[in-house]
Amino acid sequence: MAEQILVLGVGNILLRDEGVGVRVVERLTEGYRFSTNVTLLDGGTLGLRLLDPITQADRLIVVDAVQWGGEPGTLYRLQADDLNRRLTFKNSIHQLDLVETLAYADMLGCRPEALVVGIEPADISPWGLELTPKIAAALDRLVAAVLAEIEAAGGSFTALPEPLDPGPRAPTDQVPL
Amino acid sequence: MAQRIIVDPITRIEGHLRIEVEVANGKVSNAWSSSTLFRGLELILQGRDPRDAWLITQRACGVCTYVHGLSSVRCVDDAVHVTIPENARLIRNLLMGVQFLHDHLVHFYHLHALDWVDVVSALKADPAKASKIANQVSPAGNSGTSDFKAVQARLRKFVDSGQLGIFTNGYWGHPAYKLPPEVNLIATAHYLEALRQQARTARMHAVFGGKNPHVQSLVVGGVTCAADLNPDRISEFLYLHKETKAFVDNVYIPDLLAVAGFYKDWGAIGGTSNFLCYGEFPQQGKEPDSLFLPRGAIFKREVAKVQGVDVAKISEHVKHSWYEGDQAKNPAQGETRPAFTKMDTNDRYSWMKAPRYNGEPMEVGPLARVLVAYGKGHGPTKKAVDGVLKKLNIPVTALFSTLGRTAARAIETQIIADAMDGWIMELVENLKSGNDKTFTPYEMPEESTGVGLNDVPRGALGHWVEVKGKKIHNYQLVVPSTWNLGPRCGADKPGPVEQALIGTPIADPKRPLEILRTVHSFDPCIACGVHVIDPASNEVYKFRVS
């Protein structure tokens, strides 16, 4: 059986660039079809709730904003050893950081091989649902980097045509779909 | 001369919490609870479509996502005057029930147990003896000598590798740990089993919620998971529920009783005086009378005199918080105008506001719910509480404590798990009779106000919305951890955690384990109460004794 790959976008979408991981997963979901061994997951702010999907994966690709001191928009590729050093890796509002969640997976005897594809954020202060222009402009590069990692891990994909405009929103007296 | 201890941040919680205490003669003589992150979620909601509020509020936190979603939907339901269909009520209750089961399991085993269980001592245990004890306490499986040997071997690996992971920052060997090595080993084994179980319990949210985390099936007027109301999905939910319930009955409750038996002195430490709950799980009929867990307020520990709740009596104080002015306001007129000065426990020292009810600090959460239900003669609660008191051989007054708070959480987990069986069957009966309605149409009024009162795992949660021109004009949240962990109020009365800490014995000021016990017993989760001001801090753990 092919190795199961979990692409986990994490972060808080209310804090502008902090939510970039979730935005990448949205882009991948809307724009591509993947082989059946690839799962995309909007993880929100990482916590124990994500242990179930994480322990079911062989390979874990986390997409996240990472403060590592580079210019905003700089891409990073971090592997397990880098993560264990903690450094500037997330310690904002997450219940557990990735290192701890992986330690839990280890305790259960099913820790996937993990790497982080990260980007240096420009602004993660409250509040805003939109990415900053700098990071929005870097999103294509980040998506491409994640796609390359998916391919390297044994997943495949095809790009979908641009989606149709969904049109205006349904009024409140109609049953929502 | 009193000694000051500062624990900042408190680990094993969501969000940043700083606790400062003064210790004199081996006991805490004064305490200040401070949240060092700024809150202001309200600001992002203004001007938006009220139908979208829940999708945004549920992102406030990675743990309590559903509870903010539900509270928000309920407050907008209220603003548009819609009555949701029976099936929608049941689905919302079931998803809320899952939230309780999941949160309470994780809290007991993964956020709180290590305050009572010394994992390193478990390495010294005799696995055969542990097996014998485990089989006396509970019919749960995986309790043979070889099972415990395997757990010890795994634990040894973590300790030897120097990568204790989640077990770092522990005060292992602290004199306040009282469990024998064998009980420590049993608890550690169940810590690992609970890790597996919580992962499966979390799946229940995905059955009717579309996905987990961040369920997608709520909507103002009902729920959208109409396509999931079929025998396959319901039996999937039922199966996961039975499994979770068995864990609660056969592992969680027996563990609580076994551990509590060694810590009965904590039945006199960490108590507060006043309790508030909005109640939860609407049944058929009018609220609040129809709520499965009743609404009520208790003052001065008078459990026999439960009073009704009037939201007009709620005010939020800012005299000791980093906000403009010092006027207390009702949340319906609430404002969020940050004004940071400096950390000064004599003046302003927290980003949290201080909510008060009738001018009094109120503890919210499992203990408040259990006491109100007990005082109102709620059948299942009375039976469960009396059972636990009898088994531990402690008086009712021991409930006003850290031990009582932790026991109440386990007790209500069992009560809710039992009730969920009934709700699933109600849903099945509705569908069998051809009632598959999940949504009630409504019209968005030009101007309106709404309030959503909920009791969520951590306590009373209120959302308030004001609609103008069919858009959100103002939005306020008063979250459970603000009630419990907020600072002093306009009248300088300490908040519940501040009060609870006073009198706590401190064996070793350099390793203040006892403070963590009481603070963790409230299950603090303050990501929604406040927000980031210093995300770049590398400090994982810091504490200062002066």
Short mmCIF file of C-alpha atoms in Angstrom, two decimals, chain B residues 16-363:
data_model
loop_
_atom_site.label_atom_id
_atom_site.label_comp_id
_atom_site.label_asym_id
_atom_site.label_seq_id
_atom_site.Cartn_x
_atom_site.Cartn_y
_atom_site.Cartn_z
CA HIS B 16 -1.10 32.44 28.52
CA LEU B 17 -1.83 32.69 32.19
CA ARG B 18 0.36 34.21 34.86
CA ILE B 19 -0.22 33.49 38.53
CA GLU B 20 1.46 35.50 41.26
CA VAL B 21 1.08 34.51 44.89
CA GLU B 22 2.39 35.64 48.24
CA VAL B 23 3.43 32.87 50.62
CA ALA B 24 3.65 33.27 54.39
CA ASN B 25 4.15 30.46 56.94
CA GLY B 26 3.98 27.77 54.25
CA LYS B 27 0.62 28.90 52.88
CA VAL B 28 -0.59 31.19 50.11
CA SER B 29 -1.66 34.46 51.74
CA ASN B 30 -2.59 36.44 48.61
CA ALA B 31 -2.95 35.75 44.88
CA TRP B 32 -3.25 37.56 41.53
CA SER B 33 -4.39 35.91 38.33
CA SER B 34 -3.30 37.68 35.20
CA SER B 35 -3.78 37.04 31.56
CA THR B 36 -0.96 38.50 29.57
CA LEU B 37 -2.62 38.20 26.19
CA PHE B 38 -4.98 40.76 24.71
CA ARG B 39 -8.58 39.99 23.91
CA GLY B 40 -10.50 41.67 21.15
CA LEU B 41 -12.24 39.14 18.97
CA GLU B 42 -15.31 41.37 19.04
CA LEU B 43 -13.59 43.96 16.85
CA ILE B 44 -13.33 41.64 13.85
CA LEU B 45 -17.07 40.87 13.85
CA GLN B 46 -18.43 44.39 13.47
CA GLY B 47 -20.05 45.10 10.09
CA ARG B 48 -20.32 41.43 9.09
CA ASP B 49 -23.35 39.32 8.18
CA PRO B 50 -24.73 37.90 11.49
CA ARG B 51 -25.04 34.49 9.81
CA ASP B 52 -21.23 34.32 9.56
CA ALA B 53 -20.46 35.15 13.19
CA TRP B 54 -20.29 31.52 14.32
CA LEU B 55 -17.75 30.57 11.66
CA ILE B 56 -15.46 33.27 12.98
CA THR B 57 -16.02 32.83 16.72
CA GLN B 58 -15.32 29.10 16.51
CA ARG B 59 -11.82 29.96 15.30
CA ALA B 60 -11.07 31.82 18.53
CA CYS B 61 -9.72 28.66 20.09
CA GLY B 62 -8.35 25.29 19.02
CA VAL B 63 -10.05 23.46 21.85
CA CYS B 64 -13.49 24.97 22.32
CA THR B 65 -14.30 25.50 18.65
CA TYR B 66 -17.78 23.99 18.71
CA VAL B 67 -18.88 25.77 21.87
CA HIS B 68 -18.22 29.21 20.41
CA GLY B 69 -19.91 28.17 17.19
CA LEU B 70 -23.01 26.98 19.03
CA SER B 71 -23.19 29.97 21.40
CA SER B 72 -22.94 32.32 18.46
CA VAL B 73 -25.60 30.52 16.41
CA ARG B 74 -27.90 30.51 19.44
CA CYS B 75 -27.51 34.25 20.00
CA VAL B 76 -28.30 34.96 16.35
CA ASP B 77 -31.23 32.46 16.51
CA ASP B 78 -32.46 34.63 19.37
CA ALA B 79 -31.96 37.87 17.44
CA VAL B 80 -33.98 36.59 14.43
CA HIS B 81 -36.61 34.96 16.69
CA VAL B 82 -36.40 31.51 15.13
CA THR B 83 -37.38 28.25 16.84
CA ILE B 84 -35.22 25.42 15.56
CA PRO B 85 -36.71 21.98 14.73
CA GLU B 86 -36.51 19.07 17.18
CA ASN B 87 -33.88 17.26 15.14
CA ALA B 88 -31.66 20.33 15.06
CA ARG B 89 -31.95 20.64 18.84
CA LEU B 90 -30.95 16.98 19.27
CA ILE B 91 -28.01 17.18 16.87
CA ARG B 92 -26.74 20.35 18.53
CA ASN B 93 -27.06 18.67 21.94
CA LEU B 94 -25.28 15.54 20.79
CA LEU B 95 -22.39 17.52 19.34
CA MET B 96 -22.21 19.51 22.59
CA GLY B 97 -22.27 16.25 24.55
CA VAL B 98 -19.28 15.02 22.55
CA GLN B 99 -17.47 18.23 23.43
CA PHE B 100 -17.96 17.52 27.14
CA LEU B 101 -16.85 13.88 26.88
CA HIS B 102 -13.76 14.78 24.88
CA ASP B 103 -12.72 17.85 26.87
CA HIS B 104 -13.22 16.27 30.27
CA LEU B 105 -11.32 13.10 29.38
CA VAL B 106 -8.42 15.11 28.01
CA HIS B 107 -8.49 17.43 30.98
CA PHE B 108 -8.41 14.70 33.60
CA TYR B 109 -5.73 12.58 31.98
CA HIS B 110 -3.59 14.94 29.94
CA LEU B 111 -3.91 18.38 31.51
CA HIS B 112 -4.50 17.62 35.20
CA ALA B 113 -3.46 14.06 36.15
CA LEU B 114 0.25 14.84 36.27
CA ASP B 115 -0.42 17.23 39.16
CA TRP B 116 -1.39 14.15 41.20
CA VAL B 117 0.42 11.30 39.46
CA ASP B 118 4.20 10.99 39.59
CA VAL B 119 5.03 9.23 36.32
CA VAL B 120 8.68 8.77 37.21
CA SER B 121 7.69 6.92 40.39
CA ALA B 122 5.72 4.49 38.18
CA LEU B 123 9.09 3.06 37.06
CA LYS B 124 9.58 1.69 40.59
CA ALA B 125 6.24 -0.12 40.63
CA ASP B 126 5.80 -3.89 40.81
CA PRO B 127 3.75 -4.73 37.67
CA ALA B 128 2.18 -7.82 39.28
CA LYS B 129 1.02 -5.80 42.26
CA ALA B 130 -0.29 -3.05 39.95
CA SER B 131 -2.28 -5.65 38.02
CA LYS B 132 -3.83 -6.96 41.21
CA ILE B 133 -4.88 -3.46 42.34
CA ALA B 134 -6.20 -2.54 38.88
CA ASN B 135 -8.40 -5.61 38.76
CA GLN B 136 -9.84 -4.80 42.16
CA VAL B 137 -10.78 -1.26 41.14
CA SER B 138 -12.24 -1.79 37.69
CA PRO B 139 -13.34 -4.35 35.12
CA ALA B 140 -11.41 -2.52 32.37
CA GLY B 141 -9.12 -4.56 30.12
CA ASN B 142 -5.36 -4.23 29.53
CA SER B 143 -4.59 -4.70 33.21
CA GLY B 144 -2.49 -7.87 33.23
CA THR B 145 1.06 -7.96 34.61
CA SER B 146 2.46 -8.01 31.07
CA ASP B 147 0.41 -4.93 30.12
CA PHE B 148 1.92 -2.95 32.97
CA LYS B 149 5.41 -4.25 32.18
CA ALA B 150 4.96 -2.98 28.62
CA VAL B 151 3.89 0.46 29.84
CA GLN B 152 6.89 0.60 32.15
CA ALA B 153 9.20 -0.32 29.27
CA ARG B 154 7.75 2.42 27.09
CA LEU B 155 8.00 4.96 29.89
CA ARG B 156 11.59 3.89 30.57
CA LYS B 157 12.42 4.60 26.93
CA PHE B 158 11.11 8.15 27.25
CA VAL B 159 12.89 8.82 30.52
CA ASP B 160 16.21 7.33 29.36
CA SER B 161 16.22 9.20 26.06
CA GLY B 162 15.98 12.43 28.03
CA GLN B 163 13.00 13.25 25.85
CA LEU B 164 10.25 13.15 28.38
CA GLY B 165 8.27 15.28 25.98
CA ILE B 166 5.03 16.13 27.68
CA PHE B 167 6.51 14.88 30.93
CA THR B 168 9.14 17.63 31.11
CA ASN B 169 8.49 20.49 33.50
CA GLY B 170 7.11 18.01 36.02
CA TYR B 171 7.96 18.25 39.69
CA TRP B 172 8.74 14.52 39.91
CA GLY B 173 9.60 13.33 43.41
CA HIS B 174 7.84 16.31 45.03
CA PRO B 175 6.71 15.49 48.62
CA ALA B 176 3.09 16.43 47.77
CA TYR B 177 2.80 13.37 45.50
CA LYS B 178 1.08 10.72 47.62
CA LEU B 179 0.26 7.80 45.33
CA PRO B 180 2.11 4.49 45.76
CA PRO B 181 4.25 3.53 42.72
CA GLU B 182 1.70 0.90 41.59
CA VAL B 183 -1.15 3.44 41.47
CA ASN B 184 1.14 5.83 39.60
CA LEU B 185 1.77 3.06 37.10
CA ILE B 186 -1.93 2.29 36.64
CA ALA B 187 -2.68 5.98 36.10
CA THR B 188 0.18 6.29 33.62
CA ALA B 189 -1.14 3.28 31.68
CA HIS B 190 -4.56 4.90 31.56
CA TYR B 191 -2.99 8.19 30.51
CA LEU B 192 -1.84 6.38 27.37
CA GLU B 193 -5.16 4.61 26.88
CA ALA B 194 -7.01 7.89 27.25
CA LEU B 195 -4.78 9.32 24.55
CA ARG B 196 -6.06 6.64 22.17
CA GLN B 197 -9.64 6.99 23.38
CA GLN B 198 -9.80 10.77 22.98
CA ALA B 199 -8.66 10.42 19.38
CA ARG B 200 -11.61 8.12 18.70
CA THR B 201 -14.07 10.24 20.68
CA ALA B 202 -13.05 13.29 18.62
CA ARG B 203 -14.30 11.44 15.53
CA MET B 204 -17.85 11.72 16.81
CA HIS B 205 -17.80 15.41 15.96
CA ALA B 206 -17.04 14.60 12.36
CA VAL B 207 -20.07 12.29 12.04
CA PHE B 208 -22.68 15.05 12.32
CA GLY B 209 -20.29 18.00 12.05
CA GLY B 210 -18.87 17.32 8.60
CA LYS B 211 -15.32 17.67 9.89
CA ASN B 212 -13.21 17.91 13.01
CA PRO B 213 -11.88 20.27 14.21
CA HIS B 214 -14.18 23.15 13.27
CA VAL B 215 -17.55 21.51 12.57
CA GLN B 216 -19.39 22.88 9.56
CA SER B 217 -22.97 21.73 10.14
CA LEU B 218 -24.40 24.57 12.22
CA VAL B 219 -26.57 27.27 10.69
CA VAL B 220 -28.81 29.96 12.12
CA GLY B 221 -32.23 28.26 12.21
CA GLY B 222 -30.98 24.69 12.65
CA VAL B 223 -28.33 22.35 11.28
CA THR B 224 -27.25 21.35 7.77
CA CYS B 225 -26.33 17.69 8.27
CA ALA B 226 -29.65 16.43 6.87
CA ALA B 227 -27.86 13.95 4.61
CA ASP B 228 -26.11 12.38 7.63
CA LEU B 229 -29.35 11.50 9.39
CA ASN B 230 -29.32 7.95 8.08
CA PRO B 231 -28.90 4.59 9.81
CA ASP B 232 -25.22 4.21 8.85
CA ARG B 233 -24.09 7.53 10.26
CA ILE B 234 -26.24 7.23 13.38
CA SER B 235 -24.89 3.78 14.16
CA GLU B 236 -21.33 5.01 13.60
CA PHE B 237 -22.00 7.74 16.17
CA LEU B 238 -23.68 5.28 18.51
CA TYR B 239 -20.77 2.87 18.33
CA LEU B 240 -18.19 5.54 19.15
CA HIS B 241 -20.44 6.74 21.94
CA LYS B 242 -20.75 3.31 23.54
CA GLU B 243 -16.99 2.93 23.42
CA THR B 244 -16.44 6.33 25.05
CA LYS B 245 -19.10 5.68 27.67
CA ALA B 246 -17.49 2.36 28.58
CA PHE B 247 -14.20 4.18 29.08
CA VAL B 248 -15.86 6.75 31.34
CA ASP B 249 -17.62 4.09 33.42
CA ASN B 250 -14.78 1.58 33.64
CA VAL B 251 -11.65 3.73 33.62
CA TYR B 252 -12.27 7.45 34.27
CA ILE B 253 -14.63 7.12 37.25
CA PRO B 254 -12.66 4.29 38.95
CA ASP B 255 -9.41 6.25 38.43
CA LEU B 256 -10.94 9.38 39.92
CA LEU B 257 -12.06 7.45 42.99
CA ALA B 258 -8.72 5.64 43.35
CA VAL B 259 -6.63 8.82 43.06
CA ALA B 260 -9.00 10.95 45.19
CA GLY B 261 -8.77 8.37 47.98
CA PHE B 262 -5.13 9.38 48.50
CA TYR B 263 -5.80 13.12 48.38
CA LYS B 264 -8.77 13.61 50.69
CA ASP B 265 -7.01 16.58 52.31
CA TRP B 266 -7.64 18.44 49.03
CA GLY B 267 -11.33 18.33 49.93
CA ALA B 268 -10.56 21.28 52.22
CA ILE B 269 -8.27 23.25 49.87
CA GLY B 270 -9.05 25.46 46.89
CA GLY B 271 -12.73 26.24 47.46
CA THR B 272 -14.73 29.33 46.47
CA SER B 273 -18.11 30.70 47.67
CA ASN B 274 -20.45 31.62 44.78
CA PHE B 275 -21.46 29.59 41.74
CA LEU B 276 -23.20 30.40 38.47
CA CYS B 277 -24.44 28.31 35.60
CA TYR B 278 -26.63 29.13 32.62
CA GLY B 279 -27.60 25.48 32.22
CA GLU B 280 -27.30 23.37 29.08
CA PHE B 281 -28.95 20.84 26.80
CA PRO B 282 -32.42 22.21 25.98
CA GLN B 283 -35.13 19.54 26.04
CA GLN B 284 -38.65 19.91 24.67
CA GLY B 285 -40.38 22.97 26.09
CA LYS B 286 -39.44 26.45 27.18
CA GLU B 287 -36.03 27.49 28.46
CA PRO B 288 -34.64 27.66 31.06
CA ASP B 289 -37.05 25.20 32.71
CA SER B 290 -36.47 22.63 29.98
CA LEU B 291 -32.67 22.55 30.33
CA PHE B 292 -31.32 19.11 31.21
CA LEU B 293 -28.57 20.64 33.35
CA PRO B 294 -30.45 23.38 35.22
CA ARG B 295 -29.70 27.11 35.32
CA GLY B 296 -29.06 28.78 38.68
CA ALA B 297 -26.88 30.79 41.02
CA ILE B 298 -25.62 29.89 44.50
CA PHE B 299 -24.27 32.43 46.99
CA LYS B 300 -22.16 31.76 50.09
CA ARG B 301 -22.21 28.00 49.51
CA GLU B 302 -25.95 27.82 50.24
CA VAL B 303 -26.64 24.84 47.97
CA ALA B 304 -30.19 24.45 49.24
CA LYS B 305 -31.03 27.99 48.06
CA VAL B 306 -30.46 27.99 44.31
CA GLN B 307 -31.57 31.30 42.77
CA GLY B 308 -32.76 32.09 39.25
CA VAL B 309 -30.42 33.85 36.81
CA ASP B 310 -31.10 37.34 35.45
CA VAL B 311 -28.59 38.42 32.78
CA ALA B 312 -29.22 42.07 33.63
CA LYS B 313 -27.26 41.40 36.85
CA ILE B 314 -24.07 40.61 34.92
CA SER B 315 -21.44 43.34 34.72
CA GLU B 316 -17.88 43.41 33.47
CA HIS B 317 -15.41 45.43 35.52
CA VAL B 318 -12.18 46.94 34.18
CA LYS B 319 -10.71 48.77 37.20
CA HIS B 320 -7.85 46.24 37.39
CA SER B 321 -7.70 45.41 33.68
CA TRP B 322 -5.90 47.07 30.78
CA TYR B 323 -8.94 48.81 29.32
CA GLU B 324 -10.03 52.44 29.25
CA GLY B 325 -11.88 53.81 32.26
CA ASP B 326 -13.18 51.97 35.29
CA GLN B 327 -16.92 51.74 34.58
CA ALA B 328 -18.55 48.32 34.97
CA LYS B 329 -20.93 47.52 32.08
CA ASN B 330 -23.44 44.87 31.13
CA PRO B 331 -22.14 42.80 28.17
CA ALA B 332 -25.06 44.01 26.02
CA GLN B 333 -23.50 47.50 26.27
CA GLY B 334 -19.96 46.20 26.49
CA GLU B 335 -16.92 47.89 24.97
CA THR B 336 -13.46 46.65 24.12
CA ARG B 337 -11.01 49.57 24.31
CA PRO B 338 -7.55 48.32 25.24
CA ALA B 339 -5.25 50.63 27.20
CA PHE B 340 -2.11 48.88 28.42
CA THR B 341 -0.36 50.55 31.33
CA LYS B 342 2.05 48.28 33.20
CA MET B 343 1.93 45.09 35.23
CA ASP B 344 1.06 46.29 38.70
CA THR B 345 -0.85 43.97 41.01
CA ASN B 346 -1.90 47.01 43.06
CA ASP B 347 -3.42 48.67 40.01
CA ARG B 348 -4.06 47.05 36.57
CA TYR B 349 -2.65 43.58 35.93
CA SER B 350 -4.65 41.62 33.36
CA TRP B 351 -6.06 41.67 29.83
CA MET B 352 -9.14 39.94 31.21
CA LYS B 353 -12.11 41.93 32.37
CA ALA B 354 -13.65 40.92 35.72
CA PRO B 355 -17.22 39.66 35.29
CA ARG B 356 -19.47 39.83 38.33
CA TYR B 357 -23.02 38.67 38.99
CA ASN B 358 -24.96 40.88 41.35
CA GLY B 359 -21.57 42.35 42.20
CA GLU B 360 -20.11 39.02 43.29
CA PRO B 361 -17.35 36.87 41.78
CA MET B 362 -18.85 33.57 40.60
CA GLU B 363 -17.14 30.26 39.95
#
